[in-house]
Coordinates of C-alpha atoms and ligand atoms in Angstrom, one line a residue:
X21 CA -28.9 -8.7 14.5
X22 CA -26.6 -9.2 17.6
X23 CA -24.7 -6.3 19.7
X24 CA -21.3 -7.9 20.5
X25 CA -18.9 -5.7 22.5
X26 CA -15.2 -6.3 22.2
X27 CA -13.2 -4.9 25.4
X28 CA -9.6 -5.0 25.4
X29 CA -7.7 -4.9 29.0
X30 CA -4.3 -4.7 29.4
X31 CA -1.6 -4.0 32.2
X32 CA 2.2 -5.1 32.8
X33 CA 1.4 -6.7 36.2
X34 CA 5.4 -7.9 36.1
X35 CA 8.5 -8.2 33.6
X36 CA 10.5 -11.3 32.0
X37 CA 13.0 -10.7 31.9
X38 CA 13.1 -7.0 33.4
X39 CA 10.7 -4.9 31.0
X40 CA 11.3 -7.1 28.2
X41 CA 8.1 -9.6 27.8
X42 CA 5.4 -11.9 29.7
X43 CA 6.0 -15.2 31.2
X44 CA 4.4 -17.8 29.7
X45 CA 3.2 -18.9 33.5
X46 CA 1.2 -15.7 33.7
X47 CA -0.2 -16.5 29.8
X48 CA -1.5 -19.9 31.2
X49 CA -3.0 -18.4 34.8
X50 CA -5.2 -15.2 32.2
X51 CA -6.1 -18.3 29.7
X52 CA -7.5 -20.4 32.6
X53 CA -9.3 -17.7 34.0
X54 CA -11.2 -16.3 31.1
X55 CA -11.8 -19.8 29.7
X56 CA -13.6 -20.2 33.3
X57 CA -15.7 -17.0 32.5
X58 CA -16.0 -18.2 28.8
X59 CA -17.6 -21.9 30.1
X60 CA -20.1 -19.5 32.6
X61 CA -21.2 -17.6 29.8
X62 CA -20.0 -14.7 30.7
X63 CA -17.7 -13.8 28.1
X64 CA -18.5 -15.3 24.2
X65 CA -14.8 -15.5 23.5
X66 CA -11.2 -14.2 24.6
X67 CA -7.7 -14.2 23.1
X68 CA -5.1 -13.6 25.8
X69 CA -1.7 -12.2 23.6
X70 CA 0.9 -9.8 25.1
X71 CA 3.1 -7.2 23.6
X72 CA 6.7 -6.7 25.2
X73 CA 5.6 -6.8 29.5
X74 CA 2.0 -5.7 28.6
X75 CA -0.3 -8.8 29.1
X76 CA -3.5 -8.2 26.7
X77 CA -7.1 -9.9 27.5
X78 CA -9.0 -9.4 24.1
X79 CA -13.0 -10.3 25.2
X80 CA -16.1 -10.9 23.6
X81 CA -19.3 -10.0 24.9
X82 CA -22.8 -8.9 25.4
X83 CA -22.8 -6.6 28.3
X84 CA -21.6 -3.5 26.8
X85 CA -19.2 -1.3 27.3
X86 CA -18.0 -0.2 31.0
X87 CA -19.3 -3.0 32.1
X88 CA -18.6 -3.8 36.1
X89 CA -18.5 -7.6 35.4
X90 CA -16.2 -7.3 32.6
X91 CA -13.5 -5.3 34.2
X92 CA -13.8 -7.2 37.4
X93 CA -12.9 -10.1 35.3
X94 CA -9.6 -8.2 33.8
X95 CA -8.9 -7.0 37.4
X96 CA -9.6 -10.4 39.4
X97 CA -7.5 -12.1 36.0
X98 CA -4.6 -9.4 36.7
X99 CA -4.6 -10.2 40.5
X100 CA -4.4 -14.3 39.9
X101 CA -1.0 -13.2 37.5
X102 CA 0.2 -11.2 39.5
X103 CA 0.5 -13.8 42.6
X104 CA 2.3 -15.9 39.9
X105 CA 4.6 -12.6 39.1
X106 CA 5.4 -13.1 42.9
X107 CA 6.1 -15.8 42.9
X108 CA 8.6 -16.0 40.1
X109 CA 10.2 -12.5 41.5
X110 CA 9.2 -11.3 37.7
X111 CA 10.3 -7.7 37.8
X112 CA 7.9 -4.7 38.7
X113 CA 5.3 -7.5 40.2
X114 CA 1.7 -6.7 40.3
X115 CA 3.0 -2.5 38.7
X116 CA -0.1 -1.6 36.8
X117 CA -2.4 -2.7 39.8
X118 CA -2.3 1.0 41.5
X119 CA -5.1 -0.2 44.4
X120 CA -5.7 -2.7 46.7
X121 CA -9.4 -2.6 46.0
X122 CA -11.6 -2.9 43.0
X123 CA -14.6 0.0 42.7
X124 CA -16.8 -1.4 39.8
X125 CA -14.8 0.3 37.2
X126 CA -10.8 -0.2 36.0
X127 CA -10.6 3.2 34.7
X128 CA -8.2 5.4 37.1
X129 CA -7.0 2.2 38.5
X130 CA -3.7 1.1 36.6
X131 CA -4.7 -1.0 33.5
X132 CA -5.5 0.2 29.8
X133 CA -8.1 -0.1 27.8
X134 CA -10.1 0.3 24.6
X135 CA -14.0 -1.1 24.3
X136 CA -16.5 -0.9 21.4
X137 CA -20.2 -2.2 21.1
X138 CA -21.4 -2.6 18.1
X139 CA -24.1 -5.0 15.5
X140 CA -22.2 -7.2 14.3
X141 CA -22.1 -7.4 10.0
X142 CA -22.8 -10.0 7.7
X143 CA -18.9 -10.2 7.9
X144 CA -16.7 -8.6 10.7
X145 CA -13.2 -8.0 10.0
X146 CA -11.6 -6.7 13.7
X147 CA -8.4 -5.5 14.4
X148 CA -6.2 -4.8 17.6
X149 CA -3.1 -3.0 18.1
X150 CA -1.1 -3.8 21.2
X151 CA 2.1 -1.5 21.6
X152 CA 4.9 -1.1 24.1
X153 CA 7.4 1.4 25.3
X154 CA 4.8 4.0 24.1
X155 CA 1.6 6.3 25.1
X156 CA -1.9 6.7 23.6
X157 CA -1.1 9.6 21.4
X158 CA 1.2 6.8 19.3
X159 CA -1.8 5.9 17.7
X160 CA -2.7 9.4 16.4
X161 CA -0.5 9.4 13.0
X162 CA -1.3 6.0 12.3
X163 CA -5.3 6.8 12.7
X164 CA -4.7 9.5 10.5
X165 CA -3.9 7.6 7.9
X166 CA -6.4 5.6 8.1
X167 CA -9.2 7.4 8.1
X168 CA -8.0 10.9 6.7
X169 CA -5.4 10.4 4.2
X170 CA -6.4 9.7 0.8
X171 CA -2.7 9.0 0.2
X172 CA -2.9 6.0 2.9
X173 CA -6.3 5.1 2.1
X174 CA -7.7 4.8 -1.5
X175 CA -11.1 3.8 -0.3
X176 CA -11.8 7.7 1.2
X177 CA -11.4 8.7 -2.7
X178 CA -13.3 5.9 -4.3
X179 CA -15.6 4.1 -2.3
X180 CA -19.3 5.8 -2.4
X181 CA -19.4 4.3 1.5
X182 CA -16.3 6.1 2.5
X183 CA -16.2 9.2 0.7
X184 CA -18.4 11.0 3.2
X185 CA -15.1 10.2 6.2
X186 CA -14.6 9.9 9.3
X187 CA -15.6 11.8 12.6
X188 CA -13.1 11.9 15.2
X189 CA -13.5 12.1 18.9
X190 CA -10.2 14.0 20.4
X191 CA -9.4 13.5 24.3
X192 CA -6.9 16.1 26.3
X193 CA -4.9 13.9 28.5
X194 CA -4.0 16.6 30.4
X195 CA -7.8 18.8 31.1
X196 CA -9.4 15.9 30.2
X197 CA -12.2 16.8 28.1
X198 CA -12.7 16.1 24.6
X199 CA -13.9 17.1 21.3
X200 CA -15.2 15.8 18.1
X201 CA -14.2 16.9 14.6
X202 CA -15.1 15.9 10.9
X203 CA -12.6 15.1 8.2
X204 CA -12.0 15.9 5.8
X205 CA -13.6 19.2 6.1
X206 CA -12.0 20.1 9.9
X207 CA -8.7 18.5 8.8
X208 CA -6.8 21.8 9.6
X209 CA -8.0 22.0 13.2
X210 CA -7.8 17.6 13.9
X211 CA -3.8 18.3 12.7
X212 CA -3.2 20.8 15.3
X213 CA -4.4 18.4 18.3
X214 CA -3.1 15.1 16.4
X215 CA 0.4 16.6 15.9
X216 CA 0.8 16.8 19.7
X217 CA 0.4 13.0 21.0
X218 CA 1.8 13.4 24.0
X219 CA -1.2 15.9 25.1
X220 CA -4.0 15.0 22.5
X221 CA -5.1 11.5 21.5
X222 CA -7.5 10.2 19.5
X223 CA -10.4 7.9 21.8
X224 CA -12.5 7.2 19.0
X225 CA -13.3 7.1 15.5
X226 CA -16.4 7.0 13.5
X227 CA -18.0 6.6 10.4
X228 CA -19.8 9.7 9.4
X229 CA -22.8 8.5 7.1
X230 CA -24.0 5.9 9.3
X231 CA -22.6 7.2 12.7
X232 CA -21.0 3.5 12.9
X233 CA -18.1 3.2 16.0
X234 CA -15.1 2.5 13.5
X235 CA -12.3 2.7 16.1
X236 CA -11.7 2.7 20.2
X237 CA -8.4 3.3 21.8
X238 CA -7.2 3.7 25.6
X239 CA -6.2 7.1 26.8
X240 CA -5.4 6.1 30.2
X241 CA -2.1 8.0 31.0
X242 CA -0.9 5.6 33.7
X243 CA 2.0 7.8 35.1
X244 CA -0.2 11.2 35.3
X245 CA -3.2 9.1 37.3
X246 CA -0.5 7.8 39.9
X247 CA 0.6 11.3 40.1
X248 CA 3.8 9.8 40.1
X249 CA 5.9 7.5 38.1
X250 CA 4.0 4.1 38.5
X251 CA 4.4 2.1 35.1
X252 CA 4.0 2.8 31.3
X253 CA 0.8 3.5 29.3
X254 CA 1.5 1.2 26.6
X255 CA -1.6 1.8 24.6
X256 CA -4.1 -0.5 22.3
X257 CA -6.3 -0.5 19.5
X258 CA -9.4 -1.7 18.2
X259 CA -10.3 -0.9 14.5
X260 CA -13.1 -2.3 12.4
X261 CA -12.4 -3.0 8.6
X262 CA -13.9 -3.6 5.2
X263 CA -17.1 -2.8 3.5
X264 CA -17.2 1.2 4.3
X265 CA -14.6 1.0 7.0
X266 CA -10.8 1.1 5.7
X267 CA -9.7 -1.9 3.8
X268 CA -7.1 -4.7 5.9
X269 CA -4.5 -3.3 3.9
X270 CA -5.5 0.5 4.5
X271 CA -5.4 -0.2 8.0
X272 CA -1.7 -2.1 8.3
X273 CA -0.5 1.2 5.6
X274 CA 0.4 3.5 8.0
X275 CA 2.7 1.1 10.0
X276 CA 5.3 0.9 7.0
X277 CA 6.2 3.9 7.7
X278 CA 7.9 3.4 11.1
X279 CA 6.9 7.1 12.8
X280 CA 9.0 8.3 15.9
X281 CA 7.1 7.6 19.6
X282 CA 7.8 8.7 22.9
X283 CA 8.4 6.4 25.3
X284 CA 11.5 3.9 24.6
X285 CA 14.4 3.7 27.8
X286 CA 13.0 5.0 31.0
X287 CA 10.1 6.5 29.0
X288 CA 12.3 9.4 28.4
X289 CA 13.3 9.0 24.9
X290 CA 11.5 9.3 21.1
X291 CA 12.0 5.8 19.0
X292 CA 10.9 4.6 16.1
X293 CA 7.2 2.4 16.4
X294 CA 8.9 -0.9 15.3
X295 CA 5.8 -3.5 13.8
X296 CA 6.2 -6.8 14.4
X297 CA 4.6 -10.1 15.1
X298 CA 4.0 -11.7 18.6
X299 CA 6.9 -13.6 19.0
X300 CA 8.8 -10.2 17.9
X301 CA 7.8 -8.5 20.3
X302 CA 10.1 -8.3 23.7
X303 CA 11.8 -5.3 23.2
X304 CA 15.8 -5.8 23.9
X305 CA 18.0 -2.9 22.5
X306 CA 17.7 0.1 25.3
X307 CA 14.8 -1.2 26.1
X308 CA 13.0 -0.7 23.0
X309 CA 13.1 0.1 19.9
X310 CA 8.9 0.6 20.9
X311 CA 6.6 -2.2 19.0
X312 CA 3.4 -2.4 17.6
X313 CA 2.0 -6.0 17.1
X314 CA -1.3 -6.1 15.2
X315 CA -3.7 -9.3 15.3
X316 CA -6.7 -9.7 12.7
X317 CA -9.8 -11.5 13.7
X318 CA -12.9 -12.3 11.8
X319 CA -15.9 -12.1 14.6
X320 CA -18.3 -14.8 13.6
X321 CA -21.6 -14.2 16.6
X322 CA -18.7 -12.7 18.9
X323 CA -16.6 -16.2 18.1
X324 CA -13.0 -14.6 17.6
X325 CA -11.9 -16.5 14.7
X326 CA -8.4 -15.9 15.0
X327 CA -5.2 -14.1 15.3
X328 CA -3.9 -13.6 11.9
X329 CA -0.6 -12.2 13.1
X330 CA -0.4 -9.2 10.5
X331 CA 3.3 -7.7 10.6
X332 CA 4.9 -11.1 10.6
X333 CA 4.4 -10.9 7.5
X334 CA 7.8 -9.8 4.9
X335 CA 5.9 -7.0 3.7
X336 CA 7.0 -5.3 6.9
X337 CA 10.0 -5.9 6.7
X338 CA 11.3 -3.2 4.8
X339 CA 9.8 -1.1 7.9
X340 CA 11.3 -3.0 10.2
X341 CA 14.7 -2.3 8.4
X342 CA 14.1 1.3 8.2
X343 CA 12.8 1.7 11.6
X344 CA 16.3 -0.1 13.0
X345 CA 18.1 2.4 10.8
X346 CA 16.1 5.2 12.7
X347 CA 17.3 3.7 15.8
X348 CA 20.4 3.7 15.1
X349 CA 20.4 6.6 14.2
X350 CA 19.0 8.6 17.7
X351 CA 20.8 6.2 19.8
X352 CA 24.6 8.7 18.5
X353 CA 22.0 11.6 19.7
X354 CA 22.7 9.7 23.0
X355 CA 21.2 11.7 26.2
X356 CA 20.3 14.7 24.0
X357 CA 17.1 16.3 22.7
X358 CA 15.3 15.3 20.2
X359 CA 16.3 11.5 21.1
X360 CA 15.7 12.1 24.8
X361 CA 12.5 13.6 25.8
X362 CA 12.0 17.7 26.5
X363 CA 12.4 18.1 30.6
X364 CA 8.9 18.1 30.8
X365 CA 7.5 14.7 29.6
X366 CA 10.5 12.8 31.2
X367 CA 9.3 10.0 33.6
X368 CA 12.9 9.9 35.3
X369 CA 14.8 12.9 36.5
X370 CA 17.3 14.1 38.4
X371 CA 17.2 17.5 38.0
X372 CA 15.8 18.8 41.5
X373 CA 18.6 16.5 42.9
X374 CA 21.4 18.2 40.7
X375 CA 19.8 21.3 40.9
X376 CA 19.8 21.6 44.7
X377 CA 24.1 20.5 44.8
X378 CA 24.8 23.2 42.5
X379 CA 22.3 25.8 44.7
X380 CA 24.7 29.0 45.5
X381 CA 26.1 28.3 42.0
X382 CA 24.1 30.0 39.6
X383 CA 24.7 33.8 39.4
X384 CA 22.9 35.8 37.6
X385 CA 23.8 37.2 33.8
X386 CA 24.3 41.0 34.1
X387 CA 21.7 42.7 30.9
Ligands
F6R98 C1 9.6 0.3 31.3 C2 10.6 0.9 30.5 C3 12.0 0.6 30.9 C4 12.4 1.0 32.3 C5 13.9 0.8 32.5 C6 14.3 1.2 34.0 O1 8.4 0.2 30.6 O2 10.4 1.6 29.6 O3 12.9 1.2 29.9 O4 12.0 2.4 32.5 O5 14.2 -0.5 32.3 O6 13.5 0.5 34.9 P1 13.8 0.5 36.4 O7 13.8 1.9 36.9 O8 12.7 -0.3 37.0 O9 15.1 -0.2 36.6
MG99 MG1 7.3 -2.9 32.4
MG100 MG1 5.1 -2.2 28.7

């Protein structure tokens, strides 16, 4: 039996064109360096991928989770791509890097990420979600599905190793503290925190009859660390699959059904999560609509045999149809509510500015 740890860093260290995708030059400088680490044994295996502007290092290893080495690595790899970024005047150069220094851990300091450690099965279906012009809380409905709804998932109601569920560990993103409930039997109380994504995400998920880590995602919220508006939280995912988890299928389900995210144009506006394959993925219509990309890997000793790109496939396509329908759709709403964002979890404003001109102008309304 081996422990393999899969980490998954990401950041948009720099836009091409604008906030659209990744050059390939800053592809080429993440593949050299973790194929560096890979030949010094550090790291078993990496996939570098991107989603939209967010450049994705997917790493296999043995040093578990949190582990300084590993997130050095992102960091140092984000630093080399970002001189390139600089170099080509890419747009928002070096934006998710929010210090000069690194401390020994990335969390707090700009980039996202999920990690899980686990023994590695006879046979190790893995798959990662990458998504952009979003936040964490986009994976909530999705994870529902997938390990809470029978409807989504046959295997809760018919497989003897899924019928006991799931366990899921719920983080506040805004008193950060966190809290783990059972489905089904807490499925009440997990809806009332899942239905509000833009406070309450979902960090992990696990089996409940063996205790097994069946999902990871990152919570960072980039533009509440800065304190300020900094960059987006475009979120990923790590799920495990088959054989007690949810089935391939049961975990690609959910996405079909194109649900509405908050994040598209200026991160101030609610879009539909379009899924669709790597080379889909540079978001160009206002910015958006917000994508989902989902690669499959089987893990053979921590190898990554892979990426099956899973929503190129014309089974989405349907999805991607009714999602462009959606967008279509909120974009008449134009700048009003529900298509742009309540005051409150806008990242651009001018409302102290407008507010301040028309000082002297508000009177009060007489009872
Ligand atoms: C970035 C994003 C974009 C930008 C928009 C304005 O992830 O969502 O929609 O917010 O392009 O960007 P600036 O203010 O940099 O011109
Ligand atoms: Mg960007
Ligand atoms: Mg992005």
């Amino acid at each position: 039996m081996m422990k393999i740890t899969v980490s998954v860093i990401k950041a948009d260290i720099g836009g091409f064109v604008g906030h659209s995708s990744v050059h390939p030059r800053l592809l080429e400088t993440a593949d050299a360096k973790l194929e560096q680490a890979k030949l010094e044994g550090m790291l078993i295996d990496y996939h570098v991928t991107h989603v939209g502007d967010d450049l994705n290092l997917i790493m296999t290893h043995k040093l578990g989770v949190d582990a300084e080495e590993i997130h050095q690595l992102a960091w140092d790899t984000f630093l080399a791509c970002t001189e390139e970024a600089k170099k080509l005047k890419l747009y928002g150069a070096g934006q998710d890097l929010l210090s000069d220094a690194f401390s020994g851990n990335i969390k707090g300091m700009g980039p996202g990420f999920a990690e899980m450690e686990f023994e590695e099965r006879t046979s190790e279906p893995l798959l990662v979600f990458m998504a952009d012009k979003t936040e964490p809380g986009a994976w909530n409905y999705p994870l529902y599905k997938m390990f809470a709804d029978p409807f989504n998932t046959a295997g809760l109601v018919i497989d003897p190793k899924m019928h006991e569920g799931f366990i899921f560990e719920v983080h506040d993103l805004q008193e950060n503290s966190r809290v783990q409930l059972g489905a089904p039997e807490e499925l009440y109380d997990l809806l009332v925190f899942l239905g509000a994504p833009s406070r309450y995400a979902v960090k992990y998920v696990y089996h409940k009859q063996s205790g097994e880590i069946a999902a990871a995602s990152s919570t960072q919220k980039l533009n509440m660390l800065a304190g300020r508006y900094v960059g987006k939280d475009d979120p990923v995912l790590i799920v495990r699959a088959q054989n007690g988890m949810p089935a391939v299928g049961e975990v690609l389900e959910p996405f079909s059904n194109p649900h509405l995210v908050s994040g598209w144009m200026r991160g101030s506006h609610v879009g539909p999560l379009i899924p669709v394959s790597v080379n889909q993925s540079a978001p160009t219509r206002f910015d958006g609509p917000p994508r989902v990309v989902g690669l499959g890997f089987q893990l053979s000793s921590g190898e990554l045999v892979g990426p099956q790109d899973f929503f190129a496939d014309v089974a989405f396509e349907k999805a991607r149809q009714k999602a462009l329908d959606i967008a279509d759709y909120l974009r008449q709403l134009g700048p009003f509510e529900p298509h742009r964002l309540p005051l409150s979890d806008m990242e651009y404003t001018t409302m102290p500015q407008v507010m301040n001109k028309l000082k002297g102008r508000f009177t009060k309304i007489d009872k």
